[in-house]
mmCIF file of C-alpha atoms and ligand atoms in Angstrom:
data_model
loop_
_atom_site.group_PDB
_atom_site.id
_atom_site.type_symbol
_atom_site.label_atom_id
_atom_site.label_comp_id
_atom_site.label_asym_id
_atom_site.label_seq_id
_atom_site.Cartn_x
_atom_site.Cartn_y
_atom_site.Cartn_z
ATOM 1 C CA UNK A 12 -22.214 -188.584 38.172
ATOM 2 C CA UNK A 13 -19.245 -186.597 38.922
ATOM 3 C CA UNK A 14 -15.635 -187.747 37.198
ATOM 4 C CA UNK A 15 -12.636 -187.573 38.705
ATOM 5 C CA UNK A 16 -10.488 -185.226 36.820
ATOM 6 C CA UNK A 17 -7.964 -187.086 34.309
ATOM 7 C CA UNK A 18 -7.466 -186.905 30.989
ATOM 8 C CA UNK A 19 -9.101 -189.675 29.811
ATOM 9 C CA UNK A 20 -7.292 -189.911 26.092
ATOM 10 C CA UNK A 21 -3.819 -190.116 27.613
ATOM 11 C CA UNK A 22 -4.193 -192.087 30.992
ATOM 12 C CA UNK A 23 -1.966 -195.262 29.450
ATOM 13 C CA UNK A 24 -2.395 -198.564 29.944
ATOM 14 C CA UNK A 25 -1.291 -199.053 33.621
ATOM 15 C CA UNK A 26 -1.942 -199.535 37.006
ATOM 16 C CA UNK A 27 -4.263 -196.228 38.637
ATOM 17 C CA UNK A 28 -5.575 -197.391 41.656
ATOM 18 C CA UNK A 29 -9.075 -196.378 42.209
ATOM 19 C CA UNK A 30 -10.973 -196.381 45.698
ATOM 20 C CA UNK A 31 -13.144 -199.747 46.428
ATOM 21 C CA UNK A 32 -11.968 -202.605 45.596
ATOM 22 C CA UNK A 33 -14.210 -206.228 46.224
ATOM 23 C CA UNK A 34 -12.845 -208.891 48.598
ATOM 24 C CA UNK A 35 -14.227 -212.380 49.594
ATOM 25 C CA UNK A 36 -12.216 -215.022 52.085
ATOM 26 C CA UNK A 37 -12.253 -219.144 51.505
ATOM 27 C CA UNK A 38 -11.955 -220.989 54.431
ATOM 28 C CA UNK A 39 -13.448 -223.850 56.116
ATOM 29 C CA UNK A 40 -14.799 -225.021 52.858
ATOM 30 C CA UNK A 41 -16.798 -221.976 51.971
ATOM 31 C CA UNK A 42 -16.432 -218.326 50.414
ATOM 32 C CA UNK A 43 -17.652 -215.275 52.788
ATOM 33 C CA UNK A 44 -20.588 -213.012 51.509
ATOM 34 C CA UNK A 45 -17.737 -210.224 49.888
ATOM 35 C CA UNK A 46 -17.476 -206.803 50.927
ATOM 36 C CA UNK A 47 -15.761 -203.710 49.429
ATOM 37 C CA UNK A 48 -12.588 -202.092 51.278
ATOM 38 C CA UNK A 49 -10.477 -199.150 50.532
ATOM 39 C CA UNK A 50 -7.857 -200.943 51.264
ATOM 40 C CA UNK A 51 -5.686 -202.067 48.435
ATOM 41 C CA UNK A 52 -2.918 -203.736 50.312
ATOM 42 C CA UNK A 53 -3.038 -207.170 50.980
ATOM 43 C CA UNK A 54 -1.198 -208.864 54.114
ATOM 44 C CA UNK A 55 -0.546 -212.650 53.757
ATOM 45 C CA UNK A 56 2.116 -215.484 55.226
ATOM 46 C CA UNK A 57 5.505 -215.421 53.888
ATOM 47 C CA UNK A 58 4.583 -219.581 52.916
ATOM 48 C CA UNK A 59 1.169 -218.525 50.895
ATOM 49 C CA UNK A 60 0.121 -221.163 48.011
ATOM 50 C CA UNK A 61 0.477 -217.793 45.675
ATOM 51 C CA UNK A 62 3.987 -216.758 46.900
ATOM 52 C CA UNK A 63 5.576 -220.159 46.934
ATOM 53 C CA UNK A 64 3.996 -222.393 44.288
ATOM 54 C CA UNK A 65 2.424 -219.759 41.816
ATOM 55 C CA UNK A 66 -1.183 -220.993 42.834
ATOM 56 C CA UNK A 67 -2.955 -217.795 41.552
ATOM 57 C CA UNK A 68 -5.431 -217.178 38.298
ATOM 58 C CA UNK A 69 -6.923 -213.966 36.916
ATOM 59 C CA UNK A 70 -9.645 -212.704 34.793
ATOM 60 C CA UNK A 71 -9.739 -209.120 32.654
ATOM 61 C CA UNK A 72 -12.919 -207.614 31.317
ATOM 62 C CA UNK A 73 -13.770 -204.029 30.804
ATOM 63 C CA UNK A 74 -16.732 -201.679 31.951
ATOM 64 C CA UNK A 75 -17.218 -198.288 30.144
ATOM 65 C CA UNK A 76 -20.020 -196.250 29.282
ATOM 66 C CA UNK A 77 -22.226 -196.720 25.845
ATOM 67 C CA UNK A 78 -23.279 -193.796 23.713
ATOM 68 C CA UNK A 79 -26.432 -193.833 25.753
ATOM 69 C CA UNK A 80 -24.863 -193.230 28.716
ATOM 70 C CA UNK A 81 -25.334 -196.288 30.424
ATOM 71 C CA UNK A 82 -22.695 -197.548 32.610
ATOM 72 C CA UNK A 83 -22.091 -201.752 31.262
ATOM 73 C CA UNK A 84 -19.842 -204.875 31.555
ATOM 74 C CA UNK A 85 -19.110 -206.855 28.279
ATOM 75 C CA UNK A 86 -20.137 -210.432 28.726
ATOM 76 C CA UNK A 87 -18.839 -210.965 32.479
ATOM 77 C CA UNK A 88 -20.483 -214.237 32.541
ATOM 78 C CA UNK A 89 -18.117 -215.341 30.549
ATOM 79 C CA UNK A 90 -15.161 -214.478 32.321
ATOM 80 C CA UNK A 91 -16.836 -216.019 35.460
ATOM 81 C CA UNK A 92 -17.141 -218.966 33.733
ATOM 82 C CA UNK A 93 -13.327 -219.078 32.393
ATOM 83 C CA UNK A 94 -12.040 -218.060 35.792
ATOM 84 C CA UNK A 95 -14.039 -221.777 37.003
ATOM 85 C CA UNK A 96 -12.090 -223.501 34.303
ATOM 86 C CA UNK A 97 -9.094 -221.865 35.314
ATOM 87 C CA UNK A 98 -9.943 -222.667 39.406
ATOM 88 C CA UNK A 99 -10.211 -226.371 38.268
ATOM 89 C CA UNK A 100 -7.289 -226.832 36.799
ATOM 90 C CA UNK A 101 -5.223 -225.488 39.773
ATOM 91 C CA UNK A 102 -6.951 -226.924 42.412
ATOM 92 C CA UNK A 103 -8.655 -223.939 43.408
ATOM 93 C CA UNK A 104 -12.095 -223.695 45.085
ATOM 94 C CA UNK A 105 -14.903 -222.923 42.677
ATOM 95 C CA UNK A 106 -16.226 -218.981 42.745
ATOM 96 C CA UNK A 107 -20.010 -218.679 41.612
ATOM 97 C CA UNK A 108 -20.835 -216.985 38.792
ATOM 98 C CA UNK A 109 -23.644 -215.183 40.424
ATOM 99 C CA UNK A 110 -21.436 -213.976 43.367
ATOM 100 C CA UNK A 111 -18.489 -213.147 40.860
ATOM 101 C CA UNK A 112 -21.152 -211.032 38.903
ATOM 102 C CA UNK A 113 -22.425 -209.357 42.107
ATOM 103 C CA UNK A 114 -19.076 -208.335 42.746
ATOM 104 C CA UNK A 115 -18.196 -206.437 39.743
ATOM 105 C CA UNK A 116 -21.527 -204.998 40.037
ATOM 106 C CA UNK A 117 -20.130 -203.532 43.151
ATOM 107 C CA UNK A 118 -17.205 -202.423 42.020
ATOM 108 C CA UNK A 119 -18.523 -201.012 39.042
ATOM 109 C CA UNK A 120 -21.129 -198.461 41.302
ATOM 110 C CA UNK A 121 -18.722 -198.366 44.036
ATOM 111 C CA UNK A 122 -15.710 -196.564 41.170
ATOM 112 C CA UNK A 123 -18.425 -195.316 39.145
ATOM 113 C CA UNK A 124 -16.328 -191.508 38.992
ATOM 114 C CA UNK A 125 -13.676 -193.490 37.424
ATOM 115 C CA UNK A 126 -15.424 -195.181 34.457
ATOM 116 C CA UNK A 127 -14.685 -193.185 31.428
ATOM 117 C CA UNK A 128 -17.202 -191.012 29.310
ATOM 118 C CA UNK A 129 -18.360 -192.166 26.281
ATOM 119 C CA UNK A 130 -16.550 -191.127 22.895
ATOM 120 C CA UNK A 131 -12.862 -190.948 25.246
ATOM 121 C CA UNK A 132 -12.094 -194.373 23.770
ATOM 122 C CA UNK A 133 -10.768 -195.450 27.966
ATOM 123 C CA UNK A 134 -12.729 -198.187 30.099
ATOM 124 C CA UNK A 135 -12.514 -199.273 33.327
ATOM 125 C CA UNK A 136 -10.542 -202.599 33.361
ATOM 126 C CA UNK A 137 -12.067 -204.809 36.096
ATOM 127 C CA UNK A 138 -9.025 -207.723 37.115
ATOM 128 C CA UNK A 139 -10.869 -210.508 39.149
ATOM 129 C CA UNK A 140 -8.352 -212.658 40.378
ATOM 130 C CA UNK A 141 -7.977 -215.507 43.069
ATOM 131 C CA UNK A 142 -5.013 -216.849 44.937
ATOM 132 C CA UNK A 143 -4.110 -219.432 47.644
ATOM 133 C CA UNK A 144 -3.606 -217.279 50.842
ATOM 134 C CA UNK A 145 -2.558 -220.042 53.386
ATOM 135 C CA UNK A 146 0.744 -221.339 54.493
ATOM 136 C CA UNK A 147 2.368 -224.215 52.083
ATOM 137 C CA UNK A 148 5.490 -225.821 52.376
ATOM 138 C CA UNK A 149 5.371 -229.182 51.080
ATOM 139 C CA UNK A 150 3.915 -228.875 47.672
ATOM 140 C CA UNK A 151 0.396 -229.249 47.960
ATOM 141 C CA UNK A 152 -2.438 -226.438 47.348
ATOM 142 C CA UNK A 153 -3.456 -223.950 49.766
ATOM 143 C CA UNK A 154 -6.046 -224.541 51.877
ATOM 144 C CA UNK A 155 -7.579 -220.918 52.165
ATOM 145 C CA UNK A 156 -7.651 -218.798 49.275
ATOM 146 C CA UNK A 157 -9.128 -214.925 48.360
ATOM 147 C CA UNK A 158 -10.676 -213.924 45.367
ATOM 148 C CA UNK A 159 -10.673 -210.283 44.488
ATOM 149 C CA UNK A 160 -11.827 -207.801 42.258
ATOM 150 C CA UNK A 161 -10.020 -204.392 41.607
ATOM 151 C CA UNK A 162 -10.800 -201.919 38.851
ATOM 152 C CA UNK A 163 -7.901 -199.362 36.912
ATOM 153 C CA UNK A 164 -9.054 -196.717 34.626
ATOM 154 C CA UNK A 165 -6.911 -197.460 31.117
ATOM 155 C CA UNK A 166 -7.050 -195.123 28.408
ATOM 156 C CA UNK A 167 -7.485 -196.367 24.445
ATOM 157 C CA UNK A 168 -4.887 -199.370 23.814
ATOM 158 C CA UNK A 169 -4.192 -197.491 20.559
ATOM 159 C CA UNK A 170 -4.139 -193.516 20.505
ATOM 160 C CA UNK A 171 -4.051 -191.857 17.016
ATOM 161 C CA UNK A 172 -5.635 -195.116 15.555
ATOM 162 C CA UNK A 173 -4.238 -199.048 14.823
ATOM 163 C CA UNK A 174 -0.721 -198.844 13.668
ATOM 164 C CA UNK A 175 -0.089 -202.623 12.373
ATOM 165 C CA UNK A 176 2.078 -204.840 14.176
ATOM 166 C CA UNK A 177 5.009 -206.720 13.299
ATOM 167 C CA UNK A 178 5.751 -209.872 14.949
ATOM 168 C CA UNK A 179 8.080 -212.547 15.727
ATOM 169 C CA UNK A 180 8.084 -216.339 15.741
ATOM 170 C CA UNK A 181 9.141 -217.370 19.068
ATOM 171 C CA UNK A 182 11.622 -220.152 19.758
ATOM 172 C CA UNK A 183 10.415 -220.381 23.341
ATOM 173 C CA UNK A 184 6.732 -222.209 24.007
ATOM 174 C CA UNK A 185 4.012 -220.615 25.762
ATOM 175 C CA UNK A 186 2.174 -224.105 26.895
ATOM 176 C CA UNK A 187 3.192 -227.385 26.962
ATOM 177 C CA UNK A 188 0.659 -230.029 25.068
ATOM 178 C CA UNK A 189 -1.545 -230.766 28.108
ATOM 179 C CA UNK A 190 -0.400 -228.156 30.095
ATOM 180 C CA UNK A 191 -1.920 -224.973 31.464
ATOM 181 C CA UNK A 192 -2.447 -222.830 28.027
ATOM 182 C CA UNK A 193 -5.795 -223.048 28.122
ATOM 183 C CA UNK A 194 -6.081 -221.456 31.423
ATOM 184 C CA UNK A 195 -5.661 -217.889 32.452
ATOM 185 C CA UNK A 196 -2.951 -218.850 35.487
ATOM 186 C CA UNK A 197 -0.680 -216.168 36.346
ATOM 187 C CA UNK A 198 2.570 -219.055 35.935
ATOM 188 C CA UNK A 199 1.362 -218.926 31.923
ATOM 189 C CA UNK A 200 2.670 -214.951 31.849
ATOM 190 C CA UNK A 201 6.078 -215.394 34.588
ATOM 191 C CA UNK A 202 7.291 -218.155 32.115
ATOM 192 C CA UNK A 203 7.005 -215.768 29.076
ATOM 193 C CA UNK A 204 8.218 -212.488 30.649
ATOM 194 C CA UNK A 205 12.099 -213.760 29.077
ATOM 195 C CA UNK A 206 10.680 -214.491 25.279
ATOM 196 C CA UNK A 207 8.342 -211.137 25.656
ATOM 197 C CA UNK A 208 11.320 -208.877 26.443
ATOM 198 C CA UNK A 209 13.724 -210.671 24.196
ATOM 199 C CA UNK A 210 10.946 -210.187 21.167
ATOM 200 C CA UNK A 211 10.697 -206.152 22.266
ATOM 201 C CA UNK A 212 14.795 -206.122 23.248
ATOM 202 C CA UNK A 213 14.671 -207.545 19.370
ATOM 203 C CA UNK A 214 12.629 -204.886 17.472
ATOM 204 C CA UNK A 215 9.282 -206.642 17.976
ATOM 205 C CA UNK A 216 5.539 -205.817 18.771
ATOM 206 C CA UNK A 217 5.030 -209.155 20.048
ATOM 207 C CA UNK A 218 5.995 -212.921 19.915
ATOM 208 C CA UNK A 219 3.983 -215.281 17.849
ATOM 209 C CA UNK A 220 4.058 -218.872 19.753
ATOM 210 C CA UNK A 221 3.904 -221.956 18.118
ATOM 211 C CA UNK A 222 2.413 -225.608 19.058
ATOM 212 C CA UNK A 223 5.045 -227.101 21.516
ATOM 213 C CA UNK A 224 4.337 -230.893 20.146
ATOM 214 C CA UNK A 225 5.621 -230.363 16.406
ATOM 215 C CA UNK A 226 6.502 -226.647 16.512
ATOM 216 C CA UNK A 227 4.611 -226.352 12.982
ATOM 217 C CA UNK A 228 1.200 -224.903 13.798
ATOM 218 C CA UNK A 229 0.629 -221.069 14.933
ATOM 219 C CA UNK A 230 -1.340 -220.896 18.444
ATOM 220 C CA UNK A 231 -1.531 -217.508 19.637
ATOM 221 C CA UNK A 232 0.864 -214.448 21.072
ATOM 222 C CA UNK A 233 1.410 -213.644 24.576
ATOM 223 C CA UNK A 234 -1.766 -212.357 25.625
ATOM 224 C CA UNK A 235 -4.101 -212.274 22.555
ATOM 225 C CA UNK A 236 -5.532 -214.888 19.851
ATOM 226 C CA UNK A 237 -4.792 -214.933 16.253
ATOM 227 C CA UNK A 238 -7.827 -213.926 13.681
ATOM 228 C CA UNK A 239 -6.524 -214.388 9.996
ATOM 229 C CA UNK A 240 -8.170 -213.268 6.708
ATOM 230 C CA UNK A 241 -8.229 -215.341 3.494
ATOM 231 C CA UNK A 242 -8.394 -214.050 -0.199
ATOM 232 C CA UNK A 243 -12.462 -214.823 -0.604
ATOM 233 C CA UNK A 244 -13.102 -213.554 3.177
ATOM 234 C CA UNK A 245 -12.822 -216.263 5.253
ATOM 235 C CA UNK A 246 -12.421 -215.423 8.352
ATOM 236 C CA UNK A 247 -10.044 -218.463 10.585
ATOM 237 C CA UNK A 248 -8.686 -218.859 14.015
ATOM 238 C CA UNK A 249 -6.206 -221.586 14.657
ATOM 239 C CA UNK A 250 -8.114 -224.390 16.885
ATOM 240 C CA UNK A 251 -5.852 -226.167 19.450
ATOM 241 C CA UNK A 252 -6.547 -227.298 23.410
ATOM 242 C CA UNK A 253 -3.199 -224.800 24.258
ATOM 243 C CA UNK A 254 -4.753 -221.301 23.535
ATOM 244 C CA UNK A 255 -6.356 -219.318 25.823
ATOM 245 C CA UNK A 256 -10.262 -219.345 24.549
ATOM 246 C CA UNK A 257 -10.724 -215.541 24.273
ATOM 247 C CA UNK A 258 -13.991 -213.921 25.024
ATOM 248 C CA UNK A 259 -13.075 -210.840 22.341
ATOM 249 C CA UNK A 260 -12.079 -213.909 19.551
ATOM 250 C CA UNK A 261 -15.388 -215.695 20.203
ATOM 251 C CA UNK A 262 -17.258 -212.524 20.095
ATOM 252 C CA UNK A 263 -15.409 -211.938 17.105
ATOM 253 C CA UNK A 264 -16.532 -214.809 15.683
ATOM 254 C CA UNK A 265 -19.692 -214.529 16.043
ATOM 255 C CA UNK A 266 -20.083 -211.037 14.442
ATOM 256 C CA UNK A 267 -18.404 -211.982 11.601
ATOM 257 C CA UNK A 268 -20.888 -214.744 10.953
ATOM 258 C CA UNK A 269 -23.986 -213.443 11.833
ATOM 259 C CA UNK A 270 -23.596 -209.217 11.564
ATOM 260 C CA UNK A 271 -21.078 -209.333 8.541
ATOM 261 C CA UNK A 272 -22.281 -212.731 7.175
ATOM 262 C CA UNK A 273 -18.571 -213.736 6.514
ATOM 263 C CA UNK A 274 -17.280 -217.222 6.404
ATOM 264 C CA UNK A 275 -16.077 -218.711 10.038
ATOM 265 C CA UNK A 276 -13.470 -221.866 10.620
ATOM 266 C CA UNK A 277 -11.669 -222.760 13.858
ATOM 267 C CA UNK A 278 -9.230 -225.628 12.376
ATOM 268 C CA UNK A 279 -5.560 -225.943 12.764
ATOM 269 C CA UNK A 280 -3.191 -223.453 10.935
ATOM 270 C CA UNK A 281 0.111 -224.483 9.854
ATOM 271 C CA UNK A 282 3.138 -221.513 9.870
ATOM 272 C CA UNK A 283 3.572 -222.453 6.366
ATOM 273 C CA UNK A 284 0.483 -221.165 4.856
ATOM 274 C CA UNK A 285 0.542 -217.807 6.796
ATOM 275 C CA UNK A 286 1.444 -216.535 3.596
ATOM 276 C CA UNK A 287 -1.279 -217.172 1.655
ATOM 277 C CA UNK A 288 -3.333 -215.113 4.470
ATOM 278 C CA UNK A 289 -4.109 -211.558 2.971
ATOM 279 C CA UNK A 290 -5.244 -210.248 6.617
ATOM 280 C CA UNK A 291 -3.829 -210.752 10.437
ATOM 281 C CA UNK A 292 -5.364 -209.261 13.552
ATOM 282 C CA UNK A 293 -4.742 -210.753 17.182
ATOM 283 C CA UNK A 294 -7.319 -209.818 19.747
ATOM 284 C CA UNK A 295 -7.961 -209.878 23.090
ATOM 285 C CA UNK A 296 -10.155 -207.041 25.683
ATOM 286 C CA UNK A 297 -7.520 -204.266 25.834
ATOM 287 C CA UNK A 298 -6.942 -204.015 22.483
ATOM 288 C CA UNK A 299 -10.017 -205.785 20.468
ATOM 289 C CA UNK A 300 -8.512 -206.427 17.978
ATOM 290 C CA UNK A 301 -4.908 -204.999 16.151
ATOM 291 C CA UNK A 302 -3.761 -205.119 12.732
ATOM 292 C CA UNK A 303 -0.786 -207.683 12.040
ATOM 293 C CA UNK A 304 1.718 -206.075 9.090
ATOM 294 C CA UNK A 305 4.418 -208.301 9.275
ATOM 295 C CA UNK A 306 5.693 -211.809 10.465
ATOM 296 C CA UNK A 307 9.006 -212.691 11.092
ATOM 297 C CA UNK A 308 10.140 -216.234 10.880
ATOM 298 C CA UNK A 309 14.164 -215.986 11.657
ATOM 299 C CA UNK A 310 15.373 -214.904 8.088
ATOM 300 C CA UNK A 311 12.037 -215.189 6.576
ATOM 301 C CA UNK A 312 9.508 -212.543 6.498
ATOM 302 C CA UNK A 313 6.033 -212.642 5.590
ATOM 303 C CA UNK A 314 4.003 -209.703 4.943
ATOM 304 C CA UNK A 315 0.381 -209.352 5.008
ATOM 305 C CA UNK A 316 -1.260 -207.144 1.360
ATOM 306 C CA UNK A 317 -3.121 -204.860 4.118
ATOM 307 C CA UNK A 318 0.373 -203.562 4.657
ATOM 308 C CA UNK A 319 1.973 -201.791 7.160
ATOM 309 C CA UNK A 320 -0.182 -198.697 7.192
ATOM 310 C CA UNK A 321 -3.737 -199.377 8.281
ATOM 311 C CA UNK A 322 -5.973 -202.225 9.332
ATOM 312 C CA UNK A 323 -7.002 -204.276 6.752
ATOM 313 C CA UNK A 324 -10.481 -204.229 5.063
ATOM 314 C CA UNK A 325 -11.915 -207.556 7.019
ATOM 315 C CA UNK A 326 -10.106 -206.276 9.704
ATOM 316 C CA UNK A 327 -11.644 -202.812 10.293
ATOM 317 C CA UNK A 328 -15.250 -203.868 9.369
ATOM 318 C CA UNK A 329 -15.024 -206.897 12.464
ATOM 319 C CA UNK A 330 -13.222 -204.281 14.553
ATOM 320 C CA UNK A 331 -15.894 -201.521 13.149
ATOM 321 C CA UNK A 332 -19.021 -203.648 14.229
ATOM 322 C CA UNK A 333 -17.929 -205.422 17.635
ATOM 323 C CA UNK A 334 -16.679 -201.802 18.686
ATOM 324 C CA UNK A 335 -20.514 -200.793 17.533
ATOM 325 C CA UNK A 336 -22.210 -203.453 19.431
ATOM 326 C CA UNK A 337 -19.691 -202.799 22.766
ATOM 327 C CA UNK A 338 -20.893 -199.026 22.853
ATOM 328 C CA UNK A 339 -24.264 -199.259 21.839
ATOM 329 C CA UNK A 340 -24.496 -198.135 17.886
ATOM 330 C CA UNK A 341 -25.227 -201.209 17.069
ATOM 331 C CA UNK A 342 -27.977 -203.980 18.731
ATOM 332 C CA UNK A 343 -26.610 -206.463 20.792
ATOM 333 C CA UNK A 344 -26.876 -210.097 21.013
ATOM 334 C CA UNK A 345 -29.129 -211.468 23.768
ATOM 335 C CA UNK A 346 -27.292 -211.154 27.101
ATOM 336 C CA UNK A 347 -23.826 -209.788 25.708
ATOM 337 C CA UNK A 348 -23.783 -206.212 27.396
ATOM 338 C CA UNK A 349 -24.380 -206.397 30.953
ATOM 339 C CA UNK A 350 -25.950 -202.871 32.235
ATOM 340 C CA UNK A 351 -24.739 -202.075 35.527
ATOM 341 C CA UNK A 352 -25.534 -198.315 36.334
ATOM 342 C CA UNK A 353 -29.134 -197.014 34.088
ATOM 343 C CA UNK A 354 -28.379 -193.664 32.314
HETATM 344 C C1 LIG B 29 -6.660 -213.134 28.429
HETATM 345 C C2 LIG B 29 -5.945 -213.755 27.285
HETATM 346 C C3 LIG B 29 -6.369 -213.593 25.954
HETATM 347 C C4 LIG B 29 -7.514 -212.684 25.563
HETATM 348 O O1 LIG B 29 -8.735 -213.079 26.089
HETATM 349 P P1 LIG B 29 -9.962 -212.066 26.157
HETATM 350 O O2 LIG B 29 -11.010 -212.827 26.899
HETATM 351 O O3 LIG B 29 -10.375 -211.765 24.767
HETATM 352 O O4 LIG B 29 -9.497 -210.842 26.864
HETATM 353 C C5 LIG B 29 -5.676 -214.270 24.965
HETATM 354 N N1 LIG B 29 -4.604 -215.047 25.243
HETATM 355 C C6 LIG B 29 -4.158 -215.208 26.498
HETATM 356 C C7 LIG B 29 -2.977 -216.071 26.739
HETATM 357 C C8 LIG B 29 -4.812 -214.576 27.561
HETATM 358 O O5 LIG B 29 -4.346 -214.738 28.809
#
């Protein structure tokens, strides 16, 4: 397979379009079959459901080539799956998971120059996404609706290795209790573009958001779910019905239990004791997972023993192995990488 020519180690995390992108239509009560087009413009009424009301949702997964070569998606039937949840809870039309997975199949061969060589530490980020495409006025949801896939080339989230973060608590929320948090709707990032900027205009990597019932319980950042270290190696994630369930944090999980044999616990985690944590990572698919350094809770800081130097110990050895398993070092769980092109 021929590459197109970039240089893979410094391509950034942004927006690169690449040639074929997948498109099916709802209307009538039915999706059409999907089809690829070049064509990466899309032309819709002033009055679309999306444009007025917000009625869109997205997914993110990566495909990337393992050390043997292969070309593979990490666990898309997942992200299928979420998007569904997601669909639900807007009022959107349900996308099957079989069609959604024959569609980044396609757009996986169809941008196969673009999918990074093994060992460059860049992926091709796949962004499924659906949106209401028909007229609204009166506030009610959109009657037709496309669901797309597009693929962008992004290089490693982190070049010259995992510098640890430093965060802030937020005195904005992210969700409200019972509201769309544990969704992946577009209107869950527009409402925190003000406390993301004001954390970065403020000397932060990122905002830490809290539960917006009692404000006393950590839930996750903007875009990525909290993974927290104990002093005998337990690993915990906060449990709440607000965060986004992350594929990457479940996969996390899941290593740690059964690769690394370490101690698991989703349960609810109060601010309070973040400083008896020895170890902080939030992860999500660009990333994996990063190393937290520091928390800062208005004149209060709290700083993690791993320091603000490298990844911590627990850290590394979950990043270490779920990195392993993604590119092929290390065996896979039944069904987790999904091989799309054969070496
Ligand atoms: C997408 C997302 C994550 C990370 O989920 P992954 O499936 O691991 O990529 C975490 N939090 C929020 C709010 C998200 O939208």
């Amino acid at each position: 397979m021929e590459k197109v020519n970039l240089d893979w180690e410094n391509i950034g995390f942004s927006y690169r379009p690449t040639n074929t992108r997948y498109v099916s239509a709802y209307k009538d009560g039915r999706w059409s079959a999907g089809q690829l087009t070049e064509d990466a413009n899309i032309v819709i009424s002033e009055s679309a459901g999306v444009l007025q009301y917000a009625q869109t949702i997205f997914e993110g997964l990566k495909a990337y080539t393992t050390k043997h070569g292969d070309i593979v998606a990490f666990r898309p039937d997942l992200n299928a799956q979420r998007l569904n949840d997601s669909a639900k809870r807007l009022e959107m039309p349900i996308f099957s998971e079989e069609q959604f997975l024959n569609g980044i199949e396609q757009v996986v061969k169809a941008n196969a120059a673009y999918v990074p060589p093994y060992g460059s530490g860049a992926t091709l980020y796949l962004r499924p996404f659906m949106y209401g495409s028909s007229p609204v006025i009166g506030v009610r949801p959109a009657e037709e609706y496309q669901f797309r896939i597009f693929s962008t080339p992004v290089g490693p989230y982190f070049k010259g290795g995992a510098k640890p973060l430093t965060l802030c608590v937020s005195e904005f929320d992210r969700a409200a209790s019972r509201g769309t948090g544990h969704v992946k709707a577009g209107l869950n990032y527009a409402m925190s573009l003000y406390a993301g900027v004001t954390a970065k205009r403020n000397g932060f990597d990122e905002n830490i958001y809290l539960d917006s019932a009692t404000r006393t319980k950590v839930e996750e950042t903007g875009g990525a779910n909290f993974l927290f270290i104990t002093k005998d190696k337990k690993v915990i994630t906060p449990k709440s019905d607000t965060i986004l369930p992350s594929i990457t944090r479940r996969s996390l999980l899941y290593v740690a239990k059964v690769y690394l044999g370490l101690e698991v616990e989703e349960r609810e985690v109060y601010l309070e004791e973040l400083a008896d944590f020895v170890e902080c990572g939030i992860c999500g698919t660009a990333a994996v997972l990063s190393p937290v350094g520091k928390v800062v809770d208005r004149d209060q800081e709290i700083c993690f023993s791993s320091g603000m130097e490298k990844m911590g110990e627990i850290t590394q050895k979950l990043y270490d192995t779920l990195t392993g398993v993604q590119m092929g070092d290390i065996v896979a769980p039944e069904g987790w990488i999904r091989e799309i092109i054969k070496a």
